[in-house]
Short mmCIF file of C-alpha atoms in Angstrom, two decimals:
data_model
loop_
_atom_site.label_atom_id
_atom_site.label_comp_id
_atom_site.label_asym_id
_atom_site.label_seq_id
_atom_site.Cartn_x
_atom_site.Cartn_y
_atom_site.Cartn_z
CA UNK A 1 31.68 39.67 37.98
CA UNK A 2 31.47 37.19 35.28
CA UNK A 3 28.89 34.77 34.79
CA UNK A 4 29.70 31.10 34.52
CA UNK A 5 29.25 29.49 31.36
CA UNK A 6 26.59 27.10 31.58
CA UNK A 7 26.95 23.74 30.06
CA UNK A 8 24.76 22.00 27.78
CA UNK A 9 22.43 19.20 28.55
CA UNK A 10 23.26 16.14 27.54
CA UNK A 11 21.07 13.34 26.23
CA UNK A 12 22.58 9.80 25.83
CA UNK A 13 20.51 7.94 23.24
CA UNK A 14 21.49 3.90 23.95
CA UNK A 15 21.08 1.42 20.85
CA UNK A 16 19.97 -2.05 21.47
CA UNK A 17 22.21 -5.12 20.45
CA UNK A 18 21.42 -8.16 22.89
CA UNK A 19 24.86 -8.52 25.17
CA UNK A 20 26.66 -5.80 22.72
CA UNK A 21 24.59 -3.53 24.63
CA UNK A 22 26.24 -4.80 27.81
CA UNK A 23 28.76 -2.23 26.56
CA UNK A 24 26.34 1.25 27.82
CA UNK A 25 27.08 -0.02 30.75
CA UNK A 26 30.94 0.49 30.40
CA UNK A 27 30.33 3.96 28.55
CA UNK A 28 28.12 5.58 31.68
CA UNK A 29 30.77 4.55 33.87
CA UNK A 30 33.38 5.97 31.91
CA UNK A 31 31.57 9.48 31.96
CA UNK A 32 30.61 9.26 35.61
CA UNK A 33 34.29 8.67 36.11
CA UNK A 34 34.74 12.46 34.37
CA UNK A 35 31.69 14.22 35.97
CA UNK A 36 29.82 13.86 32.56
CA UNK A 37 26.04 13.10 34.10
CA UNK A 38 23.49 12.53 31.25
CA UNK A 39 20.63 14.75 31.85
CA UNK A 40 18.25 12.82 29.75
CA UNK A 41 18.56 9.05 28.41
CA UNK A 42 16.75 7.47 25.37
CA UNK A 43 16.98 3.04 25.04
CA UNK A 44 16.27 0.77 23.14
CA UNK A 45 16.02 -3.10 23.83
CA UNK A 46 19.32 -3.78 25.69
CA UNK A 47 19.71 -0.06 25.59
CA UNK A 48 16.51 0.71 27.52
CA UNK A 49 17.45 -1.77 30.20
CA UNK A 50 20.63 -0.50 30.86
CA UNK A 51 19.74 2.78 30.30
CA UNK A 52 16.25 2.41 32.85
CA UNK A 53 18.49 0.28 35.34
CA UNK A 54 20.27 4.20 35.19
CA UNK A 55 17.66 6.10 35.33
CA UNK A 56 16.38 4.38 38.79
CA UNK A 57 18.99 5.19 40.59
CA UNK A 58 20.10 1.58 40.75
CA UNK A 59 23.84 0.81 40.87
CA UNK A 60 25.16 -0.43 37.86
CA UNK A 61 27.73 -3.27 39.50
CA UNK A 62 24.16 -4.32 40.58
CA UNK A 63 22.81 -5.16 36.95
CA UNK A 64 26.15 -6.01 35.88
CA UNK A 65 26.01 -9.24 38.83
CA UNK A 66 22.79 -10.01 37.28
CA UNK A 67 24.09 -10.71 33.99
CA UNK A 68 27.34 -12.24 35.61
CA UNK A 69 25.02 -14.64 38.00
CA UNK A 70 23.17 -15.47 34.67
CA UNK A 71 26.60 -16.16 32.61
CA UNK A 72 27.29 -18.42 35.18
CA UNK A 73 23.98 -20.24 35.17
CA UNK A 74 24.62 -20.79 31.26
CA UNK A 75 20.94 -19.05 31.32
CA UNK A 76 21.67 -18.02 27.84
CA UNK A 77 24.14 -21.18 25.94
CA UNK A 78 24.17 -20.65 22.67
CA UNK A 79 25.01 -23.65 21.56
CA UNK A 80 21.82 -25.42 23.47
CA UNK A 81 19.74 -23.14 21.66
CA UNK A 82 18.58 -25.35 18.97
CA UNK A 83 18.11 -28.32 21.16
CA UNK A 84 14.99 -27.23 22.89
CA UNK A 85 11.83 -28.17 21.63
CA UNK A 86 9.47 -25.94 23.75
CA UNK A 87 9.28 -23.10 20.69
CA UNK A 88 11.48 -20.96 23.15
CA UNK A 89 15.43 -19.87 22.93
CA UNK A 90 16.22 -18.98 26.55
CA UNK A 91 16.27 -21.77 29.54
CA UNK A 92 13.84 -19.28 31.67
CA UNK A 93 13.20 -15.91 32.35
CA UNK A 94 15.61 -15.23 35.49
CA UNK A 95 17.31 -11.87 34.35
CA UNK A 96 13.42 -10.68 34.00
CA UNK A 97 12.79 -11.85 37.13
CA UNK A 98 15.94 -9.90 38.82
CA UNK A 99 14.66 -6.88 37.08
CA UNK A 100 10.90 -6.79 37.64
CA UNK A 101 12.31 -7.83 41.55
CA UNK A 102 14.09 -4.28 41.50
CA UNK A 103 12.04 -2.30 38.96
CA UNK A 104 8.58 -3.31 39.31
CA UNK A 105 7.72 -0.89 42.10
CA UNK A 106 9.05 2.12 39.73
CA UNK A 107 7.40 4.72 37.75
CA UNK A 108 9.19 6.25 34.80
CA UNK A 109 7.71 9.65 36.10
CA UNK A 110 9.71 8.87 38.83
CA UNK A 111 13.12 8.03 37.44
CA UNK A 112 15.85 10.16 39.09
CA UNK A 113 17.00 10.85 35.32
CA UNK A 114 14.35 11.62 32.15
CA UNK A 115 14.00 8.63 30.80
CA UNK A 116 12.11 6.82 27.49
CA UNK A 117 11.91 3.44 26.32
CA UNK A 118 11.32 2.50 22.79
CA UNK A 119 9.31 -0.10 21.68
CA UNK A 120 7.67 -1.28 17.78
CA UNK A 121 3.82 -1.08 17.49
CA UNK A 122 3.52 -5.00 16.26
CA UNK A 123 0.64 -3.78 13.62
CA UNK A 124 2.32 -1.30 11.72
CA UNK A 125 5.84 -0.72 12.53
CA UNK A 126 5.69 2.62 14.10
CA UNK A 127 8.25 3.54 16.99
CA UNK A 128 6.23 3.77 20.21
CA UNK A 129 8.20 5.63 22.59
CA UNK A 130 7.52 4.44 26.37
CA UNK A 131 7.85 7.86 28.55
CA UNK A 132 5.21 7.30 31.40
CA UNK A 133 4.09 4.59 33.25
CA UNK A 134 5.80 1.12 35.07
CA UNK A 135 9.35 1.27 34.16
CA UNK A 136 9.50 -2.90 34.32
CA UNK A 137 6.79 -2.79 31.60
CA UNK A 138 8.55 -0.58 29.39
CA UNK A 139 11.77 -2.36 29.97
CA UNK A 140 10.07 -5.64 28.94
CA UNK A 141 8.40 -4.34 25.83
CA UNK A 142 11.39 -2.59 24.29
CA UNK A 143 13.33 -5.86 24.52
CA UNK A 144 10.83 -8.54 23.29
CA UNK A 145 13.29 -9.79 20.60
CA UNK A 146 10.51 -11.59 18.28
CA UNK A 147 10.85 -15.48 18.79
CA UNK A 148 12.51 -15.33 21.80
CA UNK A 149 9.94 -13.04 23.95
CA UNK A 150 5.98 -12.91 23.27
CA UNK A 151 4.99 -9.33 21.98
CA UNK A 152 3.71 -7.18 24.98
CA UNK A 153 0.31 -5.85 25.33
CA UNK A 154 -0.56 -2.59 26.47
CA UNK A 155 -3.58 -1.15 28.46
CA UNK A 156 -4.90 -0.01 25.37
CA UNK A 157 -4.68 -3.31 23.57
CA UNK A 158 -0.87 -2.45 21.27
CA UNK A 159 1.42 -5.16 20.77
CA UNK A 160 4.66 -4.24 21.12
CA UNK A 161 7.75 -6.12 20.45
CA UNK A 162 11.24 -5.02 19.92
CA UNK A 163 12.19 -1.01 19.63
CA UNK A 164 14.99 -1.72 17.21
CA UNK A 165 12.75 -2.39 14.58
CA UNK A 166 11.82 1.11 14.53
CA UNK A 167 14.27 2.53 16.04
CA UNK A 168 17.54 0.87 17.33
CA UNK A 169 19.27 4.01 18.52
CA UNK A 170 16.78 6.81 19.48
CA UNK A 171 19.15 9.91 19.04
CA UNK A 172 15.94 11.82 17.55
CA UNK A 173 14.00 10.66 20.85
CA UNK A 174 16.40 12.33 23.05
CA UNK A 175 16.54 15.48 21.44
CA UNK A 176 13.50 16.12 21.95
CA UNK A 177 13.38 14.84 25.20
CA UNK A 178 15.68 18.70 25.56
CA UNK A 179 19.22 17.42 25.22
CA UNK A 180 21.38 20.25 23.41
CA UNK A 181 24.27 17.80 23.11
CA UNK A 182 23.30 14.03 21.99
CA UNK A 183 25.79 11.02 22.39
CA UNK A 184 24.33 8.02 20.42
CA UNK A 185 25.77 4.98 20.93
CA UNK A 186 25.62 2.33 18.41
CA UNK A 187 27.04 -1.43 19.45
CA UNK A 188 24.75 -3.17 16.45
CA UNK A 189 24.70 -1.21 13.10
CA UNK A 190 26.71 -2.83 10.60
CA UNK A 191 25.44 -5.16 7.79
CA UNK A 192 25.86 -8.50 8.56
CA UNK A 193 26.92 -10.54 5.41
CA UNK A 194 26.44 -14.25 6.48
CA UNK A 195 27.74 -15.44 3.34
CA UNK A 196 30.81 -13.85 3.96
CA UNK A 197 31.71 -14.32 7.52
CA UNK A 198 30.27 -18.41 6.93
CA UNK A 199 27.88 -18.30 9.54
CA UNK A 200 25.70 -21.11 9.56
CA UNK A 201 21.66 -20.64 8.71
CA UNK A 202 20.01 -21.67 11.40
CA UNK A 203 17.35 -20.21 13.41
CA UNK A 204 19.54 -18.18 15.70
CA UNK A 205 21.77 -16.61 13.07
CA UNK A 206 18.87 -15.60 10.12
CA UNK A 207 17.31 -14.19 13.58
CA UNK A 208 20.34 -12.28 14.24
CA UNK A 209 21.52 -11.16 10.93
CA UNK A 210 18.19 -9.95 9.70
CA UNK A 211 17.68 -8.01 12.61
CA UNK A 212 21.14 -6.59 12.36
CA UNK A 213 20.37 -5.44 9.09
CA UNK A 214 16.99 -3.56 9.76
CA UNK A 215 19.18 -2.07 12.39
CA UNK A 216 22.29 -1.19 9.72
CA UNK A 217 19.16 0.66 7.76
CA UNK A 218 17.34 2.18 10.50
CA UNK A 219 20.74 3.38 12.43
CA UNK A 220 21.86 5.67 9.24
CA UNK A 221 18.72 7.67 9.57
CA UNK A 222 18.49 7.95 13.40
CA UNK A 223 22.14 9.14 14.07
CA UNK A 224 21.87 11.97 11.21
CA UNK A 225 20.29 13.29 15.08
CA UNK A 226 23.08 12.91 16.82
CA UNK A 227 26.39 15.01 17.90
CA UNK A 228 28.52 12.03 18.78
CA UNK A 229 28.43 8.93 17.79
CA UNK A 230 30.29 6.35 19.83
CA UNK A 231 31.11 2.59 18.30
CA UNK A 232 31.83 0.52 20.96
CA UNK A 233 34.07 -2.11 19.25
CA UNK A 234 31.86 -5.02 19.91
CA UNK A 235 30.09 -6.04 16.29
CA UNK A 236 32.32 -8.80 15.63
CA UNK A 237 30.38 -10.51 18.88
CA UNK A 238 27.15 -11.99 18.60
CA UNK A 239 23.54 -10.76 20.37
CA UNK A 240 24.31 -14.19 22.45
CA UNK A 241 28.08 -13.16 23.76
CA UNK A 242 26.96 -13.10 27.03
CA UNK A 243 29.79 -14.96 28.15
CA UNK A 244 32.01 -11.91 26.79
CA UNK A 245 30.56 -9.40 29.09
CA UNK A 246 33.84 -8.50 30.73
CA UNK A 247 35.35 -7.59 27.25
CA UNK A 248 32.03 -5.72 26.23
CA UNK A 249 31.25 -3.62 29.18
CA UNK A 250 35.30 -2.72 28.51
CA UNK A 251 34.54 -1.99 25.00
CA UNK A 252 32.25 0.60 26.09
CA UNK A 253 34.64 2.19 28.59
CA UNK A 254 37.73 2.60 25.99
CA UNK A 255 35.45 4.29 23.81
CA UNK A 256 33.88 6.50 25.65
CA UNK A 257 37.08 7.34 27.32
CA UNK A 258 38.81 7.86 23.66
CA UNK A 259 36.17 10.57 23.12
CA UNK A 260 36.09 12.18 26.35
CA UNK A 261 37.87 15.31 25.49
CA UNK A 262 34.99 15.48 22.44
CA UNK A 263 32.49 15.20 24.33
CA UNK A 264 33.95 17.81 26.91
CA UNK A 265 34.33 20.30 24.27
CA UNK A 266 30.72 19.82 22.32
CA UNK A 267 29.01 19.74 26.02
CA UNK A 268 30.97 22.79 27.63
CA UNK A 269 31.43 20.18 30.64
CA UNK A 270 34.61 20.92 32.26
CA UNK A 271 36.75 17.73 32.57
CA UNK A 272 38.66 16.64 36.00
CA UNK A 273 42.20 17.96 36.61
CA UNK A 274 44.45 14.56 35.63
CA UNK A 275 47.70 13.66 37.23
CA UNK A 276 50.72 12.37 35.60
CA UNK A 277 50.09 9.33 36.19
CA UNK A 278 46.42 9.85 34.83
CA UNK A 279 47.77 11.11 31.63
CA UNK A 280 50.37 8.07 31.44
CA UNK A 281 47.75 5.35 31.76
CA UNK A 282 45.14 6.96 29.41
CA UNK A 283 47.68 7.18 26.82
CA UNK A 284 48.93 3.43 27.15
CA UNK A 285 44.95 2.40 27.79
CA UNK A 286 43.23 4.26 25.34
CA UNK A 287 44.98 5.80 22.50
CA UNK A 288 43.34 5.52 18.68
#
């Protein structure tokens, strides 16, 4: 009798990107759709949330209504940004609320899939990668965007701020986490020319742009890790497009769904059987 062939594990490594990163939530629904479960996920910032949210066990239409509810709320209006005089960008800190409400009970040990959280050591701009402990903490430390969030302090006294200043897409992390097969996926790394594109300088885009270019840098080297690479096509937004979530969690989708019979292959994971029809709408939905 033969033996089955056993599939490889799979690690997703999730980049951060503000709402770009909305778009890992469209890409683990598109491989959930094909019986492609990650057996180990790596996040950073936006990443890690989406990623953790995952991890938990928590439905993702769940954390998607959270960032509709706050869309709605005009929580995050970028165009009232540079009217407040408080020192802070965001009206109030509702979608940390929602998650600490959910999260704060959880234990990354815990997490129904391996999970880490990347974060930057404030002092010297080493990765610290966020493995053990309250899942709400490490969710809150990989995101603090300098300016907009105070750096987090650990037990042991580290400030952390932002993981995509170390690393914004943690295929390395993953791997050795024990994936075999790593899917990176990259909504932030391209180099933002501000001259170019005519943005205006103001606190919000310098913010934006010079983070986006530490991430261009820091991406390169990070990926070399990596198996598959997916691009969500969502750079052309900004780390405020919140109000595009329904065409960024889409991006996600088409391009994980565009690579599907990649990432069958590399993984040994054994796709569904499609119908016609199936076949039909993939080729008018997501064709290069």
């Amino acid at each position: 009798m033969a033996l089955l062939k056993k599939h490889k594990k799979i690690g997703l490594a999730l980049g951060g990107g503000g709402a770009r990163g909305l778009a890992h939530i469209g890409v683990i629904r598109a491989l959930l759709d094909f019986g492609i479960v990650p057996d180990y996920v790596a996040g950073t910032s936006m990443g890690s949330i989406v990623g953790g949210w995952y991890c938990a066990g928590e439905p993702l239409e769940d954390l998607e209504e959270i960032f509709f509810k706050a869309k709605q709320k005009g929580i995050l209006p970028k165009s009232k940004i540079l009217l407040r005089r408080d020192g802070k960008l965001f009206k109030d800190f509702e979608i940390q609320e929602a998650l600490e409400k959910r999260l704060s009970h959880l234990r990354i040990e815990k997490c129904k899939t391996p999970f880490a959280a990347i974060a930057t050591n404030v002092k010297n701009g080493d990765q610290v990668i966020l493995n053990k402990g309250s899942l709400n903490f490490a969710l809150t430390a990989s995101s603090a965007v300098p300016i907009a969030f105070k750096p987090v302090k650990t037990e042991d006294n580290l400030l952390l701020i932002d993981g995509a200043y170390s690393n914004p897409v943690p295929a390395d992390v993953v791997r050795d986490m024990g994936a075999e097969v790593v899917i990176a996926v990259d909504v932030s790394s391209r180099w933002a020319n501000l001259d170019q594109e005519n943005k205006i300088f103001n606190v919000v885009s310098i913010l934006e742009g010079s983070q986006q270019a530490v991430e261009y840098q820091l991406a390169k080297q990070h990926t070399r890790n990596a198996d598959i690479i997916l691009r969500p096509q969502v750079t052309h937004l900004s780390w405020l497009d919140f109000g595009s979530m329904d065409e960024i969690i889409s991006a996600g989708s088409s391009e994980a769904r565009i690579n599907i019979n990649k990432i069958s292959k590399v993984s040994g994971r054994r796709l569904p059987t499609k119908t016609l029809f199936d076949k039909i709408m993939d080729f008018v939905l997501y064709r290069d």
